[in-house]
mmCIF file of C-alpha atoms in Angstrom:
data_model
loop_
_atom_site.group_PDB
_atom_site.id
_atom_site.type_symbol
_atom_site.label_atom_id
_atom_site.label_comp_id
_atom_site.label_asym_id
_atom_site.label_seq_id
_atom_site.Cartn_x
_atom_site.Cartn_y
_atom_site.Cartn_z
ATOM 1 C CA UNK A 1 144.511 125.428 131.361
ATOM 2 C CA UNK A 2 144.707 122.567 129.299
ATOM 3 C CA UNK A 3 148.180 121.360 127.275
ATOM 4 C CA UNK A 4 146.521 121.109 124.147
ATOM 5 C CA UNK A 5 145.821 125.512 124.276
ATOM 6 C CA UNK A 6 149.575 126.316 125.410
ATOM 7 C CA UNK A 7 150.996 124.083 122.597
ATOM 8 C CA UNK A 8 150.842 127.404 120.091
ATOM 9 C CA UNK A 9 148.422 129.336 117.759
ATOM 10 C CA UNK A 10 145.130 127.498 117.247
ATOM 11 C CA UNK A 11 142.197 128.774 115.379
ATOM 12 C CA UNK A 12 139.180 127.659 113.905
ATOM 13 C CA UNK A 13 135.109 128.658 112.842
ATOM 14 C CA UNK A 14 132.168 127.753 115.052
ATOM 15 C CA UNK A 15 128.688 128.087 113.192
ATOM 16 C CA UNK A 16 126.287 129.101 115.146
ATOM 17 C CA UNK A 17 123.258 128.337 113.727
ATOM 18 C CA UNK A 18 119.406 127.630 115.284
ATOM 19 C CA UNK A 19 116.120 128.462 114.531
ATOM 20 C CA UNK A 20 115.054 132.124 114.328
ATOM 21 C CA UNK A 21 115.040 133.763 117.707
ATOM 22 C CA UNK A 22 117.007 131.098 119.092
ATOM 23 C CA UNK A 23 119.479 133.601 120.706
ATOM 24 C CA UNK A 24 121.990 133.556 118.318
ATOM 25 C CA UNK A 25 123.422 136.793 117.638
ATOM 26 C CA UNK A 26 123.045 137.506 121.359
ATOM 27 C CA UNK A 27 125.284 134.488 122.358
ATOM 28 C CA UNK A 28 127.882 135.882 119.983
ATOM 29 C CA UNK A 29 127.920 139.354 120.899
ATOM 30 C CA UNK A 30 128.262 138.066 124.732
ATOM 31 C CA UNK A 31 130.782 135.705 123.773
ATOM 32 C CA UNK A 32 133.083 138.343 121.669
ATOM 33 C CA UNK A 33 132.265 140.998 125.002
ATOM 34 C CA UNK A 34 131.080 143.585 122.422
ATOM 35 C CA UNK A 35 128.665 144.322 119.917
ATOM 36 C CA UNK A 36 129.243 142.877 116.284
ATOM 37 C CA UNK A 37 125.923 141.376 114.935
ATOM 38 C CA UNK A 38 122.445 143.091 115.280
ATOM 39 C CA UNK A 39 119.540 142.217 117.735
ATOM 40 C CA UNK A 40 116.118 142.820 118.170
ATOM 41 C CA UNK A 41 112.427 140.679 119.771
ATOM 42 C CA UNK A 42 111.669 139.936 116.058
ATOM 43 C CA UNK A 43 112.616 136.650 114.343
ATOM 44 C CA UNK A 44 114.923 136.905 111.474
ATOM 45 C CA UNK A 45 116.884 139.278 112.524
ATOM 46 C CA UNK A 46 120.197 138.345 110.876
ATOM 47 C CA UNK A 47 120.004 138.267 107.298
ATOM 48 C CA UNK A 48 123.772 137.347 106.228
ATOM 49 C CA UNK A 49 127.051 135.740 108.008
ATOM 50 C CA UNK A 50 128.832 137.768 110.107
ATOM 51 C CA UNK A 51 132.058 136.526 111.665
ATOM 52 C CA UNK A 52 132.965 137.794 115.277
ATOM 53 C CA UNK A 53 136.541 137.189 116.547
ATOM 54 C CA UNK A 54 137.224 135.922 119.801
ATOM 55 C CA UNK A 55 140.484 135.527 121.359
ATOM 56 C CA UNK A 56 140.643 132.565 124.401
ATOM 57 C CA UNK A 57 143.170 131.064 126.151
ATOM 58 C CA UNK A 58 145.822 131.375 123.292
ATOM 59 C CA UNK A 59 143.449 130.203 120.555
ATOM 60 C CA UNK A 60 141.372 132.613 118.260
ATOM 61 C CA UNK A 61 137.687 131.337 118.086
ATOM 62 C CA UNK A 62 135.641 132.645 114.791
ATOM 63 C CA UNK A 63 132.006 132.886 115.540
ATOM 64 C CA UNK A 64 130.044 132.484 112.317
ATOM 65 C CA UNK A 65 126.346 134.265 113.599
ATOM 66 C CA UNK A 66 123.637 132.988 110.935
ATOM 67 C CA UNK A 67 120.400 133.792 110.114
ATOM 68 C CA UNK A 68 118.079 131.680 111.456
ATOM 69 C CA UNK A 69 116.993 128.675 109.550
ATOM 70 C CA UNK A 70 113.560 128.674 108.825
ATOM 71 C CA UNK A 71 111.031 127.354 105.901
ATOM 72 C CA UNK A 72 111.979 130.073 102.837
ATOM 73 C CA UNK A 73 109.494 131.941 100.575
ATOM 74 C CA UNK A 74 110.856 134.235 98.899
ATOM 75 C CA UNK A 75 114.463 134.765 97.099
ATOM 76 C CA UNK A 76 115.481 136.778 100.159
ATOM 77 C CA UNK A 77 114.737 133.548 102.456
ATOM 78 C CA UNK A 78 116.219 131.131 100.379
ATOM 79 C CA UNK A 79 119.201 133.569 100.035
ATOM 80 C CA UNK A 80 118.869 133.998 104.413
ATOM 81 C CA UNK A 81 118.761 130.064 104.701
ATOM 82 C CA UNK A 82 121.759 129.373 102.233
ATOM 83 C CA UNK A 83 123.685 131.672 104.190
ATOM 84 C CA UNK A 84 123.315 129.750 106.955
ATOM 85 C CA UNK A 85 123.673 125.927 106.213
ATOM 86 C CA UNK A 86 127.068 127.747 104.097
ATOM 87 C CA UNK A 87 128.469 128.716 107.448
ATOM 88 C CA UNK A 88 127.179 125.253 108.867
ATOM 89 C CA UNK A 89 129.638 123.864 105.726
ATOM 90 C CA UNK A 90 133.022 126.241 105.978
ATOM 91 C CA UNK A 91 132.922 125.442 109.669
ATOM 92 C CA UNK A 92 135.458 123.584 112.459
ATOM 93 C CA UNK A 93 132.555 123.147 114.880
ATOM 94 C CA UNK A 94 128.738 123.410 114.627
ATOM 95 C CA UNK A 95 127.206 124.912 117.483
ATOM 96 C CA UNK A 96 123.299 124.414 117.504
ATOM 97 C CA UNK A 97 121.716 127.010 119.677
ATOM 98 C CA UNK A 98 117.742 126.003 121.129
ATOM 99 C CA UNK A 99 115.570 128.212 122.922
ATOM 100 C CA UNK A 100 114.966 126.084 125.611
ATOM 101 C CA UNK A 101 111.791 127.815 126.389
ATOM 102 C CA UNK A 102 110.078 126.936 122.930
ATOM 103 C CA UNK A 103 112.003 123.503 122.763
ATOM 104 C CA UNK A 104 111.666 120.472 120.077
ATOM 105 C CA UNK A 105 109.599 123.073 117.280
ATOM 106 C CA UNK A 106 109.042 122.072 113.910
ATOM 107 C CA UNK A 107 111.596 124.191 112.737
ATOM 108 C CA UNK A 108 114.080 123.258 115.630
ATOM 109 C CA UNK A 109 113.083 119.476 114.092
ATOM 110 C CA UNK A 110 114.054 120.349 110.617
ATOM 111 C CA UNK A 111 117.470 121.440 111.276
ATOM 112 C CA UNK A 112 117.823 118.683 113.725
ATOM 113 C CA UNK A 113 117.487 116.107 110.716
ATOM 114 C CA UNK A 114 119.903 118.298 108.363
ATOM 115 C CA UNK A 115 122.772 118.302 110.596
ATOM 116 C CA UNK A 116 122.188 114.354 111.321
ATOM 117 C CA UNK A 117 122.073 114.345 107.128
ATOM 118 C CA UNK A 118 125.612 116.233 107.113
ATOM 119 C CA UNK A 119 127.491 114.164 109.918
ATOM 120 C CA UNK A 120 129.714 117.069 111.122
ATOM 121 C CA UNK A 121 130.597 117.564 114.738
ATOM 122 C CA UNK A 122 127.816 119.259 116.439
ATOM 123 C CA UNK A 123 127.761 120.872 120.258
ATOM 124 C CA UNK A 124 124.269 121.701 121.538
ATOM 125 C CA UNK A 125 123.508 124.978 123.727
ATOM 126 C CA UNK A 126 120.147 125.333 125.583
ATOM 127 C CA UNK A 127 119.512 129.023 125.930
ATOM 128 C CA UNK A 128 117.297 130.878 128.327
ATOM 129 C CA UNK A 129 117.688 128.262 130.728
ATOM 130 C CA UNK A 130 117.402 131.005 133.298
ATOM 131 C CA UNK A 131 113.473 131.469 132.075
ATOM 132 C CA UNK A 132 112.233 127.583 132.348
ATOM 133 C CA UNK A 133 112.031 125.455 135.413
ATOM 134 C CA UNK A 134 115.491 123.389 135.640
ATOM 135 C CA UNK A 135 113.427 119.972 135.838
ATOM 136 C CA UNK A 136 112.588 120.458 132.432
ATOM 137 C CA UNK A 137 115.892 120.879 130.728
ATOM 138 C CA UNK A 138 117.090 117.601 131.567
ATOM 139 C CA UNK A 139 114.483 115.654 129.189
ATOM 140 C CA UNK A 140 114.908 118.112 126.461
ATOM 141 C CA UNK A 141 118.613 117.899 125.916
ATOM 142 C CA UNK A 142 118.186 113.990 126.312
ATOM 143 C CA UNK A 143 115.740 113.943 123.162
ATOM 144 C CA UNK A 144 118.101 116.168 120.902
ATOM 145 C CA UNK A 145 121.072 113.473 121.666
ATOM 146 C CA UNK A 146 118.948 110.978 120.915
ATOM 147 C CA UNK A 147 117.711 112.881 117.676
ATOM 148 C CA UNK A 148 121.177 113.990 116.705
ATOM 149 C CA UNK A 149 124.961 112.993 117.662
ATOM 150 C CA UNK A 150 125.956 115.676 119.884
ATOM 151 C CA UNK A 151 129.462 115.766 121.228
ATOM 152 C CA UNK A 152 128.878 118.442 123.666
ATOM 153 C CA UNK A 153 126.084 119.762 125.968
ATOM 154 C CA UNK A 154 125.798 123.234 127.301
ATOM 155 C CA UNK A 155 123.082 124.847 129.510
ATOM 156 C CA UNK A 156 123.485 128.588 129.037
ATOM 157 C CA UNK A 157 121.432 132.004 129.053
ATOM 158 C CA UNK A 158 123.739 134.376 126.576
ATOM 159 C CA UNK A 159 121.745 137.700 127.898
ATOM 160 C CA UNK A 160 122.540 136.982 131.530
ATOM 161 C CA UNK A 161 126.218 136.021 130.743
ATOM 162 C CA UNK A 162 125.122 132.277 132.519
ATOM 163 C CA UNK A 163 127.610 129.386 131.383
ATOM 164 C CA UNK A 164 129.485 131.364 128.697
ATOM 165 C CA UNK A 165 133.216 130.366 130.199
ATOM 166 C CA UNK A 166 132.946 126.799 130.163
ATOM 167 C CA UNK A 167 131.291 127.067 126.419
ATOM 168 C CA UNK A 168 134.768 129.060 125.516
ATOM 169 C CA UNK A 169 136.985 127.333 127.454
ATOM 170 C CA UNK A 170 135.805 124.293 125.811
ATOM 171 C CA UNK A 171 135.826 125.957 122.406
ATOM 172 C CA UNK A 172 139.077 127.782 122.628
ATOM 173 C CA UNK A 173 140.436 123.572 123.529
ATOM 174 C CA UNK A 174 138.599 122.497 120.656
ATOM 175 C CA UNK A 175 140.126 124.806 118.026
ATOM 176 C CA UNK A 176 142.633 123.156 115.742
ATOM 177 C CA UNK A 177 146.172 124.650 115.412
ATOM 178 C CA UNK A 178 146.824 126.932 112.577
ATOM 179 C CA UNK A 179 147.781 130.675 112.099
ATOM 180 C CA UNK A 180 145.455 133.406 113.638
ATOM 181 C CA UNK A 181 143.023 134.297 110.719
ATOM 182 C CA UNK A 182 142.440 137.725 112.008
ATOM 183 C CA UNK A 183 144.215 140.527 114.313
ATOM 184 C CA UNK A 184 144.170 139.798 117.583
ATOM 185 C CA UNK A 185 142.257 142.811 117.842
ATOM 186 C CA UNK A 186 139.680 142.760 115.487
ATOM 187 C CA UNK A 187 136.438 142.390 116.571
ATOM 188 C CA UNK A 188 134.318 141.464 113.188
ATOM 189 C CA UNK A 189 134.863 141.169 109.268
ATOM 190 C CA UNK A 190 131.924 143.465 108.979
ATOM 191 C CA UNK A 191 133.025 146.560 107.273
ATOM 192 C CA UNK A 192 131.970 149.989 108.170
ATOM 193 C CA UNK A 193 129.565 150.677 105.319
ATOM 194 C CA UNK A 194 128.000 147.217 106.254
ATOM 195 C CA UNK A 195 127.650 147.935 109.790
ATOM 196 C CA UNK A 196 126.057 151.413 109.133
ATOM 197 C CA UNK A 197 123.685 149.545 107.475
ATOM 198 C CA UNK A 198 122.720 146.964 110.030
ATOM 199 C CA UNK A 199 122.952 149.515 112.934
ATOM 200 C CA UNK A 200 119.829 151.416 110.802
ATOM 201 C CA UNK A 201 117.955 148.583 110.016
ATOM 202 C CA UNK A 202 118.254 147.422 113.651
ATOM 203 C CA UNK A 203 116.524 150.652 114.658
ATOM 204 C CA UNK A 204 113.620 149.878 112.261
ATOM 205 C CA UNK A 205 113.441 146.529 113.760
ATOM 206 C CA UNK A 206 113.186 148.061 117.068
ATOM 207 C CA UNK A 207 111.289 150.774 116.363
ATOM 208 C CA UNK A 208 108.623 149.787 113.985
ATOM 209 C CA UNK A 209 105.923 147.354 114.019
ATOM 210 C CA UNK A 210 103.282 145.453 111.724
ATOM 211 C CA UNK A 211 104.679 144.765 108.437
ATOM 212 C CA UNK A 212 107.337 147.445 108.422
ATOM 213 C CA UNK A 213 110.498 145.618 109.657
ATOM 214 C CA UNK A 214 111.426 142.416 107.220
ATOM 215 C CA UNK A 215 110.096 144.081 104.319
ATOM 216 C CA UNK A 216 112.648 146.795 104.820
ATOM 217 C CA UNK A 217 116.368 146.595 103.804
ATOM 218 C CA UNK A 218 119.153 149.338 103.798
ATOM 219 C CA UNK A 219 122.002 150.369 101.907
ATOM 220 C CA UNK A 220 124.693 152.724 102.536
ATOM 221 C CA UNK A 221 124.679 155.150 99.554
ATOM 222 C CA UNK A 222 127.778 157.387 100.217
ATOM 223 C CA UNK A 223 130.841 157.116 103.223
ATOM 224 C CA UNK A 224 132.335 160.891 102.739
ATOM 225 C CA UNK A 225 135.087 161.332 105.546
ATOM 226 C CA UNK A 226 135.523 164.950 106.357
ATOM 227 C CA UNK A 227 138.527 167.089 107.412
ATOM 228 C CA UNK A 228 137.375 167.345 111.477
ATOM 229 C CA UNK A 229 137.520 163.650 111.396
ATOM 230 C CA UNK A 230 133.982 162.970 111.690
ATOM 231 C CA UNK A 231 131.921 160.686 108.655
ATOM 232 C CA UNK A 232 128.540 161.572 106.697
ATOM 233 C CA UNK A 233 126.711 158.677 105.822
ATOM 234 C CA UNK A 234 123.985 158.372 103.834
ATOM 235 C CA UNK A 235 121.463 155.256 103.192
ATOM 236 C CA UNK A 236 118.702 154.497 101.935
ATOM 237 C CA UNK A 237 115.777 152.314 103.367
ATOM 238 C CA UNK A 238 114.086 150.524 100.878
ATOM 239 C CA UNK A 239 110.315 149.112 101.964
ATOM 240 C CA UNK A 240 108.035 146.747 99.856
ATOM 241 C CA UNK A 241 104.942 149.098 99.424
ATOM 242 C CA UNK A 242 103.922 152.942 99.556
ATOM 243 C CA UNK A 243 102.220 152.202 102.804
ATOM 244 C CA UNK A 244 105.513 150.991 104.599
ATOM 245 C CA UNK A 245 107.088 153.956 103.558
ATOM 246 C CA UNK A 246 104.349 155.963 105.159
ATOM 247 C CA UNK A 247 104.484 154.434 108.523
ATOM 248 C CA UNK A 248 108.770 154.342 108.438
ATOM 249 C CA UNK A 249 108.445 158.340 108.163
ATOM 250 C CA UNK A 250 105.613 158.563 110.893
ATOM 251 C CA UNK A 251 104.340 161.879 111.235
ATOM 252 C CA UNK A 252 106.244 164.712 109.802
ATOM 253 C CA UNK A 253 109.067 162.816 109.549
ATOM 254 C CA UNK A 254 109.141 161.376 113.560
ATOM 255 C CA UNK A 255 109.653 158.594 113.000
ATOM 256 C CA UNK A 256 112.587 158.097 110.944
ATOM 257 C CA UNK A 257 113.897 160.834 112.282
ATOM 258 C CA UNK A 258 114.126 158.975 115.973
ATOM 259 C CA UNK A 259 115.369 156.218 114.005
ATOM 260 C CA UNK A 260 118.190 158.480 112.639
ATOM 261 C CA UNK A 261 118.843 159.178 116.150
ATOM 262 C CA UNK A 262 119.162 156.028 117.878
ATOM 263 C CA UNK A 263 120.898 154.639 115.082
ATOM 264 C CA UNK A 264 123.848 157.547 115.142
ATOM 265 C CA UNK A 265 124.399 157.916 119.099
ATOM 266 C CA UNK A 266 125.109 153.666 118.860
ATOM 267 C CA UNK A 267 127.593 154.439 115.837
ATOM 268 C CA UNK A 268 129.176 157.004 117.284
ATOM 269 C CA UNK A 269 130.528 154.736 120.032
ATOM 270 C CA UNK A 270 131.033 152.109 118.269
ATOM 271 C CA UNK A 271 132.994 153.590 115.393
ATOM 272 C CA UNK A 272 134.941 156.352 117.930
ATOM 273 C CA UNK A 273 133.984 159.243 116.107
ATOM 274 C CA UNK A 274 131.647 161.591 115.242
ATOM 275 C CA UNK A 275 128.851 160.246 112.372
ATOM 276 C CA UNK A 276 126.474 162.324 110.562
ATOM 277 C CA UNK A 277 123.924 159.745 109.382
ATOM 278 C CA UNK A 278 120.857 160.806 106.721
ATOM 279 C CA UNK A 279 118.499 158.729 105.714
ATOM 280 C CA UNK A 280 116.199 158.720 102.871
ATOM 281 C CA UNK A 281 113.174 156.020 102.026
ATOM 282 C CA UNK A 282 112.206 154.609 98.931
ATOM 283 C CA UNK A 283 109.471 151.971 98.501
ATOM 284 C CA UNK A 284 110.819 149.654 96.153
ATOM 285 C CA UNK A 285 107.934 146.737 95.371
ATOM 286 C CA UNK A 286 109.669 143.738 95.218
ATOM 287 C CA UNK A 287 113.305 144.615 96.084
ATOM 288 C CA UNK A 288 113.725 141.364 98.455
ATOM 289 C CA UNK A 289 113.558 139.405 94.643
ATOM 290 C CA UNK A 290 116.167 141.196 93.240
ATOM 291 C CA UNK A 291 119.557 139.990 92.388
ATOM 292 C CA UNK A 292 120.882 142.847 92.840
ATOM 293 C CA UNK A 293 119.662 144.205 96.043
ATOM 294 C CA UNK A 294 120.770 140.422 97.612
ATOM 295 C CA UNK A 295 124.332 140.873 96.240
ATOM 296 C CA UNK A 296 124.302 144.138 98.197
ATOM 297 C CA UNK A 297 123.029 142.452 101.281
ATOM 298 C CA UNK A 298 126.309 139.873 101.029
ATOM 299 C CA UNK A 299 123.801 137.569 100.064
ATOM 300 C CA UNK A 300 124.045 134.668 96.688
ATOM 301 C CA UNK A 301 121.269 134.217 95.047
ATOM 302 C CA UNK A 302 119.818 131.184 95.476
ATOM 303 C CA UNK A 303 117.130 131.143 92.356
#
């Protein structure tokens, strides 16, 4: 154990940030040992900042998981992509997570020349290094350095657990000293109504397929907490078109209802208690271009 950890408190943020599908949220649910941000196959996954606390070697490390960066359409994107490059700004360390698989992309490209733009110490992660011949890895991470000034490289594969310690030994010595900004225990900033919501909408994601998924958002409605201890929740999925709607029911109600399901067995260990979740649909044309439906989302709007 290094001096520099024993010394007393340190703490800092680590942006994690990457193109969609990059890994992210997986890295930082391995890293914090538990599950705090949502994760599916499907790109765009995380739509807002979500800080994960992680407590190393004396110092507390706060992961910022970001949606991925990726070219924005509509006021939802742009809202998704300031998000990101907003943790990027608040944060002690940048750590830039590639899908070593896909490598240099377009998009991977793009964010590339923005961090080089906004000269803040970067660390570089290779993920699913455990799915690509180790030959190839080599040249990859030697063209990011040479696209971007990287002060760190790390080979890693976040959903087999591969190189994880020496990527938080190195960030728990990297932290800077200060106060703990969190309880030692806490595991996220996300609050309980927020995480409902997430937990649901990472059913969808899971569960449905076409255009269903990122033209859906939820909101939790009501939080009633009864006498036995147990919660009813109650949120609302909103969908772009009647037709979403159609296929998020399924069937006589199937399908949500298996989404209801999933979704309630998963927060009823996470939150310790017993949860009784309804849901109700509402196709809401143009909700991801509302102010007001991005405010909910923890979202600014970006214009």
């Amino acid at each position: 154990m290094s001096e520099s950890v024993q010394e007393g408190p340190r703490c800092g943020l680590v942006a994690v940030v990457g193109a969609p599908n990059a890994g992210k949220s997986t890295l930082v649910n391995a890293l914090a040992g538990a599950k705090v941000t949502i994760v599916s196959p499907k790109p765009q996954t995380t739509r807002f900042r979500i800080r994960a606390v992680v407590m190393h070697r004396g110092a507390q490390i706060v992961l910022v998981d970001t949606p991925g960066i990726f070219a924005p359409r509509r006021r939802l994107d742009r809202a998704m992509v300031a998000a990101a490059w907003g943790g990027a700004q608040d944060a002690d360390r940048t750590l830039l997570i590639v899908d070593a698989r896909a490598g240099l992309t377009d998009a991977v490209r793009a964010i590339v020349e923005r961090l080089g733009r906004d000269r803040r110490p970067v660390w570089l992660a290779l993920n699913k290094v455990d799915l690509i011949d180790p030959p190839r890895l080599l040249p990859l991470a030697q063209e990011l350095n040479e696209l971007l000034t990287v002060e760190e490289t790390f080979m890693i594969s976040a959903e087999k657990a591969r190189g994880l310690d020496r990527l938080l030994d190195r960030l728990a010595e990297a932290m800077p000293p200060g106060p703990y900004l969190f309880p030692e225990d806490e595991l996220s900033d996300l609050p309980n109504r927020m995480l409902v919501a997430e937990i649901v909408r990472e059913q969808i994601l899971r569960q449905t397929h076409e255009e269903v998924p990122h033209h859906a958002t939820v909101e939790t409605e009501n939080w009633q907490e009864r006498k036995d201890g147990s919660v009813r929740v109650d949120c609302t999925v909103y969908v772009g078109r009647a037709t979403q709607k159609a296929i998020l029911i399924g069937d006589g109600g199937a399908r949500i209802k298996a989404i209801g399901q999933s979704a309630r067995r998963e927060l009823e260990g996470l939150l310790e208690r017993r949860v009784h979740l309804f849901l109700n649909v509402k196709d809401r044309p143009g909700w991801d271009e509302e102010r007001g439906r991005l405010r909910a989302l923890g979202l600014e709007d970006e214009g």
